[in-house]
Short mmCIF file of C-alpha atoms in Angstrom, two decimals:
data_model
loop_
_atom_site.label_atom_id
_atom_site.label_comp_id
_atom_site.label_asym_id
_atom_site.label_seq_id
_atom_site.Cartn_x
_atom_site.Cartn_y
_atom_site.Cartn_z
CA UNK H 1 -0.01 0.30 -0.07
CA UNK H 2 1.66 3.29 -0.83
CA UNK H 3 1.35 5.26 2.51
CA UNK H 4 3.92 8.01 1.55
CA UNK H 5 6.07 6.09 4.68
CA UNK H 6 8.83 3.69 4.64
CA UNK H 7 7.76 0.57 6.61
CA UNK H 8 9.84 -2.49 7.56
CA UNK H 9 7.66 -5.12 7.22
CA UNK H 10 9.68 -8.42 7.58
CA UNK H 11 13.16 -8.96 8.82
CA UNK H 12 15.39 -12.36 8.61
CA UNK H 13 18.46 -12.96 10.46
CA UNK H 14 20.92 -13.93 8.09
CA UNK H 15 24.03 -14.37 10.49
CA UNK H 16 24.59 -13.79 14.08
CA UNK H 17 28.63 -12.78 13.68
CA UNK H 18 31.29 -12.19 16.27
CA UNK H 19 30.88 -8.46 16.73
CA UNK H 20 27.81 -8.00 14.43
CA UNK H 21 24.41 -9.58 13.40
CA UNK H 22 23.31 -9.41 10.25
CA UNK H 23 19.48 -9.19 8.89
CA UNK H 24 17.54 -8.62 5.54
CA UNK H 25 14.79 -6.60 5.95
CA UNK H 26 11.63 -6.28 3.61
CA UNK H 27 11.02 -2.80 3.26
CA UNK H 28 7.72 -0.89 1.74
CA UNK H 29 8.52 2.15 0.56
CA UNK H 30 6.60 5.52 0.01
CA UNK H 31 5.41 4.75 -3.79
CA UNK H 32 4.30 1.27 -2.19
CA UNK H 33 6.88 -0.77 -3.85
CA UNK H 34 8.64 -3.53 -1.94
CA UNK H 35 12.75 -4.14 -1.58
CA UNK H 36 14.90 -5.83 0.54
CA UNK H 37 17.53 -3.81 2.65
CA UNK H 38 20.71 -5.01 4.22
CA UNK H 39 20.65 -4.11 8.25
CA UNK H 40 23.43 -4.86 10.56
CA UNK H 41 23.02 -5.00 14.69
CA UNK H 42 26.03 -3.43 16.34
CA UNK H 43 26.10 -2.64 19.99
CA UNK H 44 27.99 0.46 19.63
CA UNK H 45 31.40 1.70 20.89
CA UNK H 46 33.21 4.83 22.09
CA UNK H 47 36.41 6.19 21.31
CA UNK H 48 38.76 8.87 23.17
CA UNK H 49 41.00 11.77 22.40
CA UNK H 50 43.24 11.64 25.38
CA UNK H 51 45.29 14.74 25.59
CA UNK H 52 48.25 14.44 28.02
CA UNK H 53 49.52 17.84 30.10
CA UNK H 54 51.99 18.32 26.87
CA UNK H 55 49.24 18.51 24.45
CA UNK H 56 50.42 15.22 23.08
CA UNK H 57 47.60 12.76 22.05
CA UNK H 58 47.36 9.35 22.48
CA UNK H 59 47.07 7.12 19.55
CA UNK H 60 47.18 3.31 18.80
CA UNK H 61 48.66 1.35 16.07
CA UNK H 62 46.88 -2.03 15.32
CA UNK H 63 45.86 -4.29 12.33
CA UNK H 64 42.73 -4.12 10.65
CA UNK H 65 41.49 -7.07 8.48
CA UNK H 66 39.36 -4.64 6.57
CA UNK H 67 42.58 -3.21 4.92
CA UNK H 68 45.07 -6.00 5.61
CA UNK H 69 47.45 -3.42 7.37
CA UNK H 70 48.06 -1.76 10.32
CA UNK H 71 46.39 1.71 10.96
CA UNK H 72 46.58 4.40 13.65
CA UNK H 73 43.32 5.22 15.57
CA UNK H 74 42.27 6.68 18.52
CA UNK H 75 42.01 4.26 21.35
CA UNK H 76 38.56 2.75 21.05
CA UNK H 77 36.23 -0.40 21.66
CA UNK H 78 32.85 -1.68 21.53
CA UNK H 79 30.14 -1.87 24.16
CA UNK H 80 30.36 -5.13 26.51
CA UNK H 81 26.92 -5.35 27.07
CA UNK H 82 23.62 -3.44 26.29
CA UNK H 83 22.98 -0.49 28.34
CA UNK H 84 26.55 0.08 29.15
CA UNK H 85 27.10 4.06 29.01
CA UNK H 86 29.70 4.99 26.45
CA UNK H 87 31.40 7.06 28.95
CA UNK H 88 32.26 3.68 30.78
CA UNK H 89 33.53 2.04 27.37
CA UNK H 90 35.53 5.01 26.96
CA UNK H 91 37.19 4.99 30.33
CA UNK H 92 37.55 0.91 30.18
CA UNK H 93 39.08 1.09 26.55
CA UNK H 94 41.37 3.73 27.32
CA UNK H 95 42.63 2.02 30.36
CA UNK H 96 42.89 -1.25 28.49
CA UNK H 97 44.88 0.09 25.20
CA UNK H 98 47.07 2.79 26.51
CA UNK H 99 47.27 2.06 30.50
CA UNK H 100 46.14 5.70 31.11
CA UNK H 101 43.15 6.67 33.26
CA UNK H 102 41.45 10.16 33.04
CA UNK H 103 40.46 12.54 35.61
CA UNK H 104 38.20 13.90 33.27
CA UNK H 105 35.96 12.66 30.01
CA UNK H 106 33.86 15.15 28.48
CA UNK H 107 31.52 14.36 25.47
CA UNK H 108 33.28 15.89 22.20
CA UNK H 109 30.99 14.44 19.50
CA UNK H 110 28.68 11.42 18.80
CA UNK H 111 27.69 9.81 15.30
CA UNK H 112 26.50 6.87 13.42
CA UNK H 113 29.64 4.90 11.36
CA UNK H 114 27.31 3.73 8.61
CA UNK H 115 24.08 4.93 8.76
CA UNK H 116 22.83 3.66 5.52
CA UNK H 117 22.86 -0.19 6.82
CA UNK H 118 24.32 -0.43 10.25
CA UNK H 119 23.28 1.12 13.84
CA UNK H 120 26.66 1.30 15.09
CA UNK H 121 27.11 4.48 17.24
CA UNK H 122 30.12 5.85 18.58
CA UNK H 123 30.74 8.48 21.01
CA UNK H 124 33.89 10.09 21.06
CA UNK H 125 35.29 11.51 24.58
CA UNK H 126 37.81 13.98 25.22
CA UNK H 127 39.84 12.72 28.28
CA UNK H 128 42.07 14.92 30.21
CA UNK H 129 44.20 14.92 33.31
CA UNK H 130 45.76 11.85 32.56
CA UNK H 131 47.64 9.09 34.84
CA UNK H 132 49.99 6.30 33.41
CA UNK H 133 49.29 2.81 34.59
CA UNK H 134 49.48 -0.69 32.92
CA UNK H 135 48.07 -1.78 29.55
CA UNK H 136 45.52 -4.43 29.72
CA UNK H 137 44.85 -5.92 26.31
CA UNK H 138 41.86 -8.33 24.87
CA UNK H 139 43.19 -11.17 24.06
CA UNK H 140 43.19 -11.12 20.69
CA UNK H 141 44.50 -7.18 20.65
CA UNK H 142 48.38 -6.31 20.00
CA UNK H 143 48.80 -2.85 19.53
CA UNK H 144 51.30 -0.37 20.19
CA UNK H 145 50.57 3.27 21.60
CA UNK H 146 52.36 6.53 20.04
CA UNK H 147 51.97 10.22 20.64
CA UNK H 148 51.40 13.10 18.35
CA UNK H 149 50.94 16.75 18.44
CA UNK H 150 47.28 17.72 17.24
CA UNK H 151 48.87 19.67 14.20
CA UNK H 152 51.00 16.57 13.31
CA UNK H 153 47.53 14.32 13.68
CA UNK H 154 45.58 16.89 11.16
CA UNK H 155 48.37 16.56 8.52
CA UNK H 156 48.10 12.94 8.44
CA UNK H 157 44.43 13.08 8.07
CA UNK H 158 45.00 15.29 5.14
CA UNK H 159 47.76 13.38 3.91
CA UNK H 160 46.11 9.85 3.86
CA UNK H 161 48.05 8.61 6.76
CA UNK H 162 44.86 8.25 9.12
CA UNK H 163 42.19 6.95 7.44
CA UNK H 164 40.12 6.10 9.99
CA UNK H 165 36.33 7.79 10.24
CA UNK H 166 36.02 7.88 14.05
CA UNK H 167 39.65 9.23 14.50
CA UNK H 168 39.47 11.87 11.88
CA UNK H 169 35.70 12.98 13.20
CA UNK H 170 37.07 13.10 16.68
CA UNK H 171 40.34 14.78 16.15
CA UNK H 172 38.53 17.48 13.85
CA UNK H 173 36.16 18.15 16.62
CA UNK H 174 38.41 18.27 19.20
CA UNK H 175 40.43 21.31 16.80
CA UNK H 176 37.51 23.04 16.21
CA UNK H 177 36.73 23.27 19.94
CA UNK H 178 39.98 23.50 21.69
CA UNK Z 1 51.78 -21.43 14.16
CA UNK Z 2 53.01 -18.04 16.08
CA UNK Z 3 54.77 -16.20 13.61
CA UNK Z 4 54.18 -12.59 15.15
CA UNK Z 5 51.41 -11.98 12.41
CA UNK Z 6 47.73 -11.81 11.89
CA UNK Z 7 47.05 -13.91 8.83
CA UNK Z 8 43.63 -14.50 7.14
CA UNK Z 9 43.51 -18.43 6.60
CA UNK Z 10 40.05 -18.99 5.60
CA UNK Z 11 37.42 -16.84 4.01
CA UNK Z 12 33.58 -17.99 3.81
CA UNK Z 13 30.80 -16.36 2.09
CA UNK Z 14 27.67 -15.76 4.68
CA UNK Z 15 25.43 -13.52 2.29
CA UNK Z 16 25.67 -11.68 -0.68
CA UNK Z 17 23.20 -8.72 0.51
CA UNK Z 18 21.65 -5.75 -1.97
CA UNK Z 19 24.77 -3.34 -1.10
CA UNK Z 20 26.97 -5.45 0.70
CA UNK Z 21 28.45 -8.79 0.90
CA UNK Z 22 29.26 -10.43 4.41
CA UNK Z 23 31.96 -12.84 4.93
CA UNK Z 24 32.98 -14.64 8.13
CA UNK Z 25 37.11 -14.89 7.83
CA UNK Z 26 39.32 -17.43 9.67
CA UNK Z 27 42.37 -15.66 11.27
CA UNK Z 28 45.56 -16.74 12.72
CA UNK Z 29 46.40 -14.32 15.26
CA UNK Z 30 49.93 -13.14 16.38
CA UNK Z 31 50.40 -15.55 18.94
CA UNK Z 32 49.29 -18.62 17.02
CA UNK Z 33 45.60 -18.86 18.02
CA UNK Z 34 42.82 -19.19 15.75
CA UNK Z 35 39.53 -16.56 15.74
CA UNK Z 36 36.59 -15.91 13.17
CA UNK Z 37 36.19 -11.85 12.33
CA UNK Z 38 33.38 -10.39 10.53
CA UNK Z 39 33.78 -8.95 7.13
CA UNK Z 40 31.94 -6.83 5.11
CA UNK Z 41 32.39 -5.99 1.15
CA UNK Z 42 31.31 -2.57 0.22
CA UNK Z 43 32.08 -0.81 -3.22
CA UNK Z 44 32.62 2.31 -1.64
CA UNK Z 45 31.04 5.71 -1.88
CA UNK Z 46 31.59 9.52 -2.00
CA UNK Z 47 30.10 12.50 -0.45
CA UNK Z 48 29.97 16.13 -1.24
CA UNK Z 49 30.22 19.40 0.49
CA UNK Z 50 28.47 21.44 -2.12
CA UNK Z 51 28.94 25.36 -1.20
CA UNK Z 52 26.83 27.77 -3.25
CA UNK Z 53 28.10 31.22 -3.89
CA UNK Z 54 26.40 32.56 -0.92
CA UNK Z 55 28.02 30.30 0.82
CA UNK Z 56 25.31 27.83 2.08
CA UNK Z 57 25.52 23.86 2.13
CA UNK Z 58 23.48 21.54 0.15
CA UNK Z 59 22.00 18.90 2.63
CA UNK Z 60 19.63 16.05 2.02
CA UNK Z 61 17.33 14.65 4.51
CA UNK Z 62 16.14 10.95 4.17
CA UNK Z 63 14.29 7.93 5.47
CA UNK Z 64 17.33 5.63 7.30
CA UNK Z 65 15.88 2.47 8.75
CA UNK Z 66 19.11 2.00 10.89
CA UNK Z 67 17.74 4.48 12.98
CA UNK Z 68 14.02 4.37 11.82
CA UNK Z 69 13.96 8.00 11.17
CA UNK Z 70 14.92 11.26 8.75
CA UNK Z 71 18.43 12.20 8.61
CA UNK Z 72 19.86 15.10 7.64
CA UNK Z 73 23.32 14.52 5.60
CA UNK Z 74 25.73 15.25 2.87
CA UNK Z 75 24.68 14.51 -0.68
CA UNK Z 76 26.19 11.11 -1.05
CA UNK Z 77 25.82 7.64 -2.82
CA UNK Z 78 27.74 4.34 -3.34
CA UNK Z 79 29.80 3.16 -6.31
CA UNK Z 80 28.33 1.95 -9.23
CA UNK Z 81 30.92 -0.24 -10.76
CA UNK Z 82 34.18 -1.47 -9.43
CA UNK Z 83 37.13 0.87 -10.35
CA UNK Z 84 34.53 4.06 -10.65
CA UNK Z 85 36.50 6.84 -9.82
CA UNK Z 86 35.38 8.91 -6.69
CA UNK Z 87 35.04 12.26 -8.09
CA UNK Z 88 32.71 10.50 -10.62
CA UNK Z 89 30.51 9.20 -7.88
CA UNK Z 90 30.61 12.80 -6.19
CA UNK Z 91 29.15 14.46 -9.42
CA UNK Z 92 26.47 11.87 -9.96
CA UNK Z 93 25.17 11.77 -6.73
CA UNK Z 94 25.10 15.88 -6.39
CA UNK Z 95 23.46 15.95 -9.48
CA UNK Z 96 20.91 13.21 -9.06
CA UNK Z 97 20.24 14.27 -5.45
CA UNK Z 98 19.99 17.84 -5.40
CA UNK Z 99 19.83 18.73 -9.01
CA UNK Z 100 23.30 20.85 -8.60
CA UNK Z 101 26.27 20.45 -10.90
CA UNK Z 102 29.57 21.62 -9.97
CA UNK Z 103 32.20 23.54 -12.13
CA UNK Z 104 35.14 22.45 -9.36
CA UNK Z 105 35.39 19.25 -7.34
CA UNK Z 106 38.14 18.82 -5.00
CA UNK Z 107 38.72 16.10 -2.52
CA UNK Z 108 38.66 17.10 1.15
CA UNK Z 109 39.05 13.95 2.96
CA UNK Z 110 38.79 10.24 2.57
CA UNK Z 111 38.28 7.52 5.19
CA UNK Z 112 36.90 4.08 5.78
CA UNK Z 113 33.52 4.18 7.65
CA UNK Z 114 33.98 1.18 10.19
CA UNK Z 115 37.49 -0.18 9.89
CA UNK Z 116 37.02 -2.91 12.32
CA UNK Z 117 34.77 -4.85 10.02
CA UNK Z 118 33.82 -3.31 6.63
CA UNK Z 119 36.00 -1.98 3.57
CA UNK Z 120 33.76 0.67 2.77
CA UNK Z 121 35.53 3.82 1.93
CA UNK Z 122 34.05 7.09 1.35
CA UNK Z 123 35.79 10.33 -0.09
CA UNK Z 124 34.35 13.78 0.61
CA UNK Z 125 34.56 16.34 -2.17
CA UNK Z 126 34.38 19.86 -1.85
CA UNK Z 127 32.21 21.43 -4.70
CA UNK Z 128 31.82 24.76 -5.69
CA UNK Z 129 30.84 27.01 -9.05
CA UNK Z 130 27.27 25.39 -8.71
CA UNK Z 131 24.75 25.60 -11.04
CA UNK Z 132 21.03 24.49 -10.55
CA UNK Z 133 19.59 21.80 -12.65
CA UNK Z 134 17.14 19.02 -12.29
CA UNK Z 135 16.90 16.30 -9.72
CA UNK Z 136 17.05 12.81 -10.73
CA UNK Z 137 16.67 10.12 -7.65
CA UNK Z 138 17.28 6.56 -7.78
CA UNK Z 139 14.14 4.46 -7.70
CA UNK Z 140 14.11 4.23 -3.84
CA UNK Z 141 15.09 7.44 -2.86
CA UNK Z 142 12.35 9.90 -1.79
CA UNK Z 143 14.66 13.19 -0.38
CA UNK Z 144 14.44 16.86 0.38
CA UNK Z 145 17.21 19.45 -0.08
CA UNK Z 146 17.59 22.01 2.10
CA UNK Z 147 20.39 24.57 2.74
CA UNK Z 148 22.61 25.68 6.07
CA UNK Z 149 25.24 27.94 6.71
CA UNK Z 150 28.73 26.08 8.11
CA UNK Z 151 28.01 27.64 11.38
CA UNK Z 152 24.41 26.24 11.72
CA UNK Z 153 25.62 22.89 10.54
CA UNK Z 154 28.86 22.90 12.98
CA UNK Z 155 25.79 23.70 15.83
CA UNK Z 156 23.81 20.72 14.32
CA UNK Z 157 26.83 18.51 14.73
CA UNK Z 158 27.53 19.46 18.45
CA UNK Z 159 23.71 19.55 19.56
CA UNK Z 160 23.25 15.99 17.96
CA UNK Z 161 20.87 16.94 15.31
CA UNK Z 162 23.49 15.56 12.79
CA UNK Z 163 24.31 12.52 13.51
CA UNK Z 164 26.21 10.66 10.20
CA UNK Z 165 29.83 10.33 10.61
CA UNK Z 166 30.67 11.16 6.83
CA UNK Z 167 28.72 14.45 7.21
CA UNK Z 168 30.37 15.15 10.70
CA UNK Z 169 33.83 14.22 9.24
CA UNK Z 170 33.14 16.10 5.75
CA UNK Z 171 31.93 19.61 7.25
CA UNK Z 172 34.74 19.60 10.28
CA UNK Z 173 37.05 19.50 7.30
CA UNK Z 174 35.60 21.90 5.39
CA UNK Z 175 35.34 24.38 8.54
CA UNK Z 176 39.17 23.55 9.54
CA UNK Z 177 40.23 24.15 5.45
CA UNK Z 178 38.07 26.90 4.30
#
């Protein structure tokens, strides 16, 4: 029925993945036609722009199978369980991946990473008042911590050395707001 | 074998979707253990920060099933065929979604939207020298065009009215570079 609206009239679970669940949705379009749309369910995540007292920002270098290479990104990780606050994820991932704890966490910016087909939402926090502790990586994480000035990071964004959307959005938001 | 590297030792096609193909990869980790990782294959896309001579930026409002709501985003679309240049996608989507053609297209910033599990890459172009023509939407697109000042858009990013990563990264990159 052409009711001028988009409506989901069916949803089939295609695959329960390791970090995502994949669905095929049957959609009714505003003109009454029907189509199958992909939908990916993700618990969401948080990332951290962690700025040391000397102004340098903590970055992690890790392997990404999507590009078959190591990438430089903000410390980040996904929600452990539904309902976990994004500030809690941010504090945990900062500590696990870099060993640092922060006196202060403020929300910088939040977004959906791939709004066309996935509900992954990432909140990016600014972390300040940093104190060094121990790294506690997940069992499949092997990553190294590096530090850069904001100006170096911005150059790396425009020269294609930083290629990760959450990292780019988070650093640019920090640069606009500081 | 623990060879200190990540290695993909198997890949199974889970589902050939409407805009994505979904795989389950068998990975060998640096310590020799094995895990299944999700991998989503996407042809890539382009988005456009289209700035009119009066300084206002063209935005599109469209339905997104991932959030069951209408969202405000940069004009954007995906690659029609492997090998299509991202500048070609940008020009086509700008014309189809807004009716505008641009005298000049310059690459602003490029990124992977969800580098943990999907190879979707988006290049964001700055479009200037705009001339109004006709909208030519895809058959399942029903969207409206709105215009905003860069300052209005930045406010909408921080107040959570713009929630799409490519739009946020593109607008912030434009604001930093203009």
